[in-house]
PDB file of C-alpha atoms in Angstrom:
ATOM      1  CA  MET A 381     102.411-153.431 -67.647  1.00 47.00           C
ATOM      2  CA  ARG A 382     102.897-150.107 -65.819  1.00 55.00           C
ATOM      3  CA  ASP A 383     103.726-148.404 -69.162  1.00 57.00           C
ATOM      4  CA  MET A 384     100.450-149.557 -70.688  1.00 54.00           C
ATOM      5  CA  LEU A 385      98.753-146.992 -68.466  1.00 53.00           C
ATOM      6  CA  LYS A 386     100.691-144.021 -69.861  1.00 61.00           C
ATOM      7  CA  ALA A 387      98.668-141.802 -72.051  1.00 69.00           C
ATOM      8  CA  ARG A 388     100.186-140.229 -75.248  1.00 67.00           C
ATOM      9  CA  CYS A 389      99.864-136.869 -73.673  1.00 71.00           C
ATOM     10  CA  GLU A 390     101.931-137.905 -70.854  1.00 79.00           C
ATOM     11  CA  GLN A 391     104.693-138.855 -73.282  1.00 74.00           C
ATOM     12  CA  VAL A 392     104.274-135.609 -75.154  1.00 76.00           C
ATOM     13  CA  ALA A 393     104.688-133.651 -71.830  1.00 78.00           C
ATOM     14  CA  ARG A 394     107.609-135.615 -70.693  1.00 80.00           C
ATOM     15  CA  LEU A 395     109.484-136.205 -73.947  1.00 83.00           C
ATOM     16  CA  LEU A 396     108.250-133.897 -76.838  1.00 88.00           C
ATOM     17  CA  ILE A 397     107.733-130.547 -75.116  1.00 89.00           C
ATOM     18  CA  PRO A 398     111.350-130.484 -73.619  1.00 90.00           C
ATOM     19  CA  ALA A 399     112.684-131.413 -77.065  1.00 91.00           C
ATOM     20  CA  VAL A 400     110.812-128.713 -78.885  1.00 93.00           C
ATOM     21  CA  ARG A 401     111.896-126.182 -76.127  1.00 93.00           C
ATOM     22  CA  ALA A 402     115.551-127.336 -76.580  1.00 93.00           C
ATOM     23  CA  VAL A 403     115.284-126.597 -80.368  1.00 95.00           C
ATOM     24  CA  VAL A 404     113.534-123.366 -79.821  1.00 96.00           C
ATOM     25  CA  ALA A 405     116.045-122.330 -77.232  1.00 95.00           C
ATOM     26  CA  GLU A 406     119.030-123.187 -79.525  1.00 94.00           C
ATOM     27  CA  ARG A 407     117.437-121.070 -82.384  1.00 96.00           C
ATOM     28  CA  LEU A 408     116.814-118.200 -80.194  1.00 96.00           C
ATOM     29  CA  ILE A 409     120.352-118.221 -78.667  1.00 96.00           C
ATOM     30  CA  SER A 410     121.956-118.632 -82.027  1.00 94.00           C
ATOM     31  CA  SER A 411     120.247-115.573 -83.232  1.00 94.00           C
ATOM     32  CA  GLY A 412     122.131-113.500 -80.581  1.00 95.00           C
ATOM     33  CA  MET A 413     119.605-113.534 -77.754  1.00 96.00           C
ATOM     34  CA  THR A 414     120.771-114.001 -74.129  1.00 97.00           C
ATOM     35  CA  GLN A 415     119.589-117.111 -72.309  1.00 97.00           C
ATOM     36  CA  SER A 416     117.668-114.652 -69.877  1.00 97.00           C
ATOM     37  CA  VAL A 417     115.795-113.102 -72.694  1.00 97.00           C
ATOM     38  CA  ALA A 418     115.091-116.467 -74.411  1.00 97.00           C
ATOM     39  CA  ALA A 419     113.766-117.755 -71.026  1.00 96.00           C
ATOM     40  CA  ARG A 420     111.534-114.841 -70.618  1.00 96.00           C
ATOM     41  CA  ILE A 421     110.065-115.243 -74.126  1.00 94.00           C
ATOM     42  CA  MET A 422     109.738-118.981 -73.774  1.00 94.00           C
ATOM     43  CA  GLY A 423     108.102-118.755 -70.343  1.00 92.00           C
ATOM     44  CA  VAL A 424     110.760-120.911 -68.613  1.00 95.00           C
ATOM     45  CA  THR A 425     113.692-120.161 -66.237  1.00 96.00           C
ATOM     46  CA  GLN A 426     117.195-119.213 -67.393  1.00 96.00           C
ATOM     47  CA  PRO A 427     118.590-122.291 -65.853  1.00 95.00           C
ATOM     48  CA  ALA A 428     116.137-124.443 -67.943  1.00 94.00           C
ATOM     49  CA  VAL A 429     117.313-122.683 -71.117  1.00 95.00           C
ATOM     50  CA  ASN A 430     120.812-123.375 -69.998  1.00 94.00           C
ATOM     51  CA  TYR A 431     119.975-127.252 -69.651  1.00 91.00           C
ATOM     52  CA  TYR A 432     118.383-127.182 -73.104  1.00 90.00           C
ATOM     53  CA  ILE A 433     121.311-125.635 -74.586  1.00 88.00           C
ATOM     54  CA  LYS A 434     123.686-128.011 -72.897  1.00 88.00           C
ATOM     55  CA  SER A 435     121.680-130.868 -74.181  1.00 79.00           C
ATOM     56  CA  LYS A 436     120.603-132.052 -70.615  1.00 73.00           C
ATOM     57  CA  ARG A 437     116.885-131.877 -71.490  1.00 67.00           C
ATOM     58  CA  GLY A 438     115.274-133.240 -74.607  1.00 68.00           C
ATOM     59  CA  HIS A 439     118.532-134.028 -76.407  1.00 76.00           C
ATOM     60  CA  ARG A 440     117.825-137.422 -78.110  1.00 82.00           C
ATOM     61  CA  LEU A 441     114.349-136.367 -79.439  1.00 89.00           C
ATOM     62  CA  SER A 442     115.448-132.827 -80.346  1.00 90.00           C
ATOM     63  CA  GLN A 443     118.112-134.344 -82.628  1.00 90.00           C
ATOM     64  CA  MET A 444     115.361-136.275 -84.404  1.00 91.00           C
ATOM     65  CA  LEU A 445     113.148-133.304 -84.736  1.00 94.00           C
ATOM     66  CA  LYS A 446     115.894-131.178 -86.339  1.00 93.00           C
ATOM     67  CA  LYS A 447     116.590-133.862 -88.918  1.00 95.00           C
ATOM     68  CA  ASP A 448     112.857-133.756 -89.912  1.00 96.00           C
ATOM     69  CA  ASP A 449     112.615-130.981 -92.376  1.00 96.00           C
ATOM     70  CA  GLU A 450     108.850-130.392 -91.894  1.00 97.00           C
ATOM     71  CA  ILE A 451     108.996-130.405 -88.026  1.00 96.00           C
ATOM     72  CA  SER A 452     112.330-128.296 -88.123  1.00 96.00           C
ATOM     73  CA  ARG A 453     110.476-125.789 -90.314  1.00 97.00           C
ATOM     74  CA  LEU A 454     107.619-125.487 -87.984  1.00 96.00           C
ATOM     75  CA  ILE A 455     109.911-125.045 -85.054  1.00 96.00           C
ATOM     76  CA  ASP A 456     111.874-122.313 -86.950  1.00 96.00           C
ATOM     77  CA  GLN A 457     108.528-120.460 -87.616  1.00 96.00           C
ATOM     78  CA  LEU A 458     107.720-120.793 -83.942  1.00 96.00           C
ATOM     79  CA  ALA A 459     111.188-119.470 -82.920  1.00 96.00           C
ATOM     80  CA  ASP A 460     110.849-116.605 -85.361  1.00 96.00           C
ATOM     81  CA  ALA A 461     107.423-115.659 -84.017  1.00 96.00           C
ATOM     82  CA  LEU A 462     108.586-115.749 -80.458  1.00 95.00           C
ATOM     83  CA  LYS A 463     111.725-113.715 -81.200  1.00 95.00           C
ATOM     84  CA  ASN A 464     109.603-111.122 -82.986  1.00 95.00           C
ATOM     85  CA  GLY A 465     106.892-110.956 -80.478  1.00 93.00           C
ATOM     86  CA  GLU A 466     104.350-112.180 -83.001  1.00 94.00           C
ATOM     87  CA  ALA A 467     103.282-115.325 -81.167  1.00 91.00           C
ATOM     88  CA  SER A 468     100.169-115.434 -78.972  1.00 92.00           C
ATOM     89  CA  GLU A 469      99.666-118.093 -76.483  1.00 91.00           C
ATOM     90  CA  LYS A 470      97.139-119.520 -78.925  1.00 94.00           C
ATOM     91  CA  ASP A 471      99.553-119.523 -81.742  1.00 94.00           C
ATOM     92  CA  VAL A 472     102.175-121.264 -79.619  1.00 93.00           C
ATOM     93  CA  LYS A 473      99.675-124.051 -78.558  1.00 92.00           C
ATOM     94  CA  LYS A 474      98.720-124.395 -82.167  1.00 94.00           C
ATOM     95  CA  ALA A 475     102.299-124.849 -83.335  1.00 95.00           C
ATOM     96  CA  ILE A 476     103.057-127.271 -80.558  1.00 92.00           C
ATOM     97  CA  CYS A 477      99.950-129.296 -81.460  1.00 91.00           C
ATOM     98  CA  GLU A 478     101.111-129.447 -85.233  1.00 94.00           C
ATOM     99  CA  ILE A 479     104.584-130.638 -84.116  1.00 94.00           C
ATOM    100  CA  CYS A 480     103.269-133.135 -81.860  1.00 90.00           C
ATOM    101  CA  LYS A 481     100.814-134.644 -84.439  1.00 91.00           C
ATOM    102  CA  LEU A 482     103.662-134.928 -86.906  1.00 94.00           C
ATOM    103  CA  ALA A 483     106.080-136.505 -84.371  1.00 92.00           C
ATOM    104  CA  VAL A 484     103.409-139.099 -83.213  1.00 88.00           C
ATOM    105  CA  ASN A 485     102.515-139.852 -86.751  1.00 91.00           C
ATOM    106  CA  ARG A 486     106.169-140.406 -87.657  1.00 92.00           C
ATOM    107  CA  GLY A 487     106.733-142.604 -84.712  1.00 89.00           C
ATOM    108  CA  TYR A 488     109.116-140.340 -82.740  1.00 87.00           C
ATOM    109  CA  LEU A 489     107.245-141.214 -79.497  1.00 80.00           C
ATOM    110  CA  ALA A 490     107.127-144.905 -80.105  1.00 70.00           C
ATOM    111  CA  GLU A 491     107.887-147.147 -77.249  1.00 53.00           C
TER     112      GLU A 491
END
């Protein structure tokens, strides 16, 4: 009964955002960036990036997102824009919203 009161946005904040961050962190690190630089660019701490890289945050859903070609492409575009300093806060929010809509529509946040 308690879960019935959880809003979709709560699930997004708890599940989807960490999963997207995990994939972005992975892409930034694999491009040769240090965890500290990736953290600064992503607006999180270096220990958070370390958790994402070691699959301690967002792992299960991040694996699903990486297997989805369209979502993976959007995350790649986001990571590239962040890496190249081309992403404004508005751009990041828009990309997250697009990824969220696709993930929700495809049932990735289903109970």
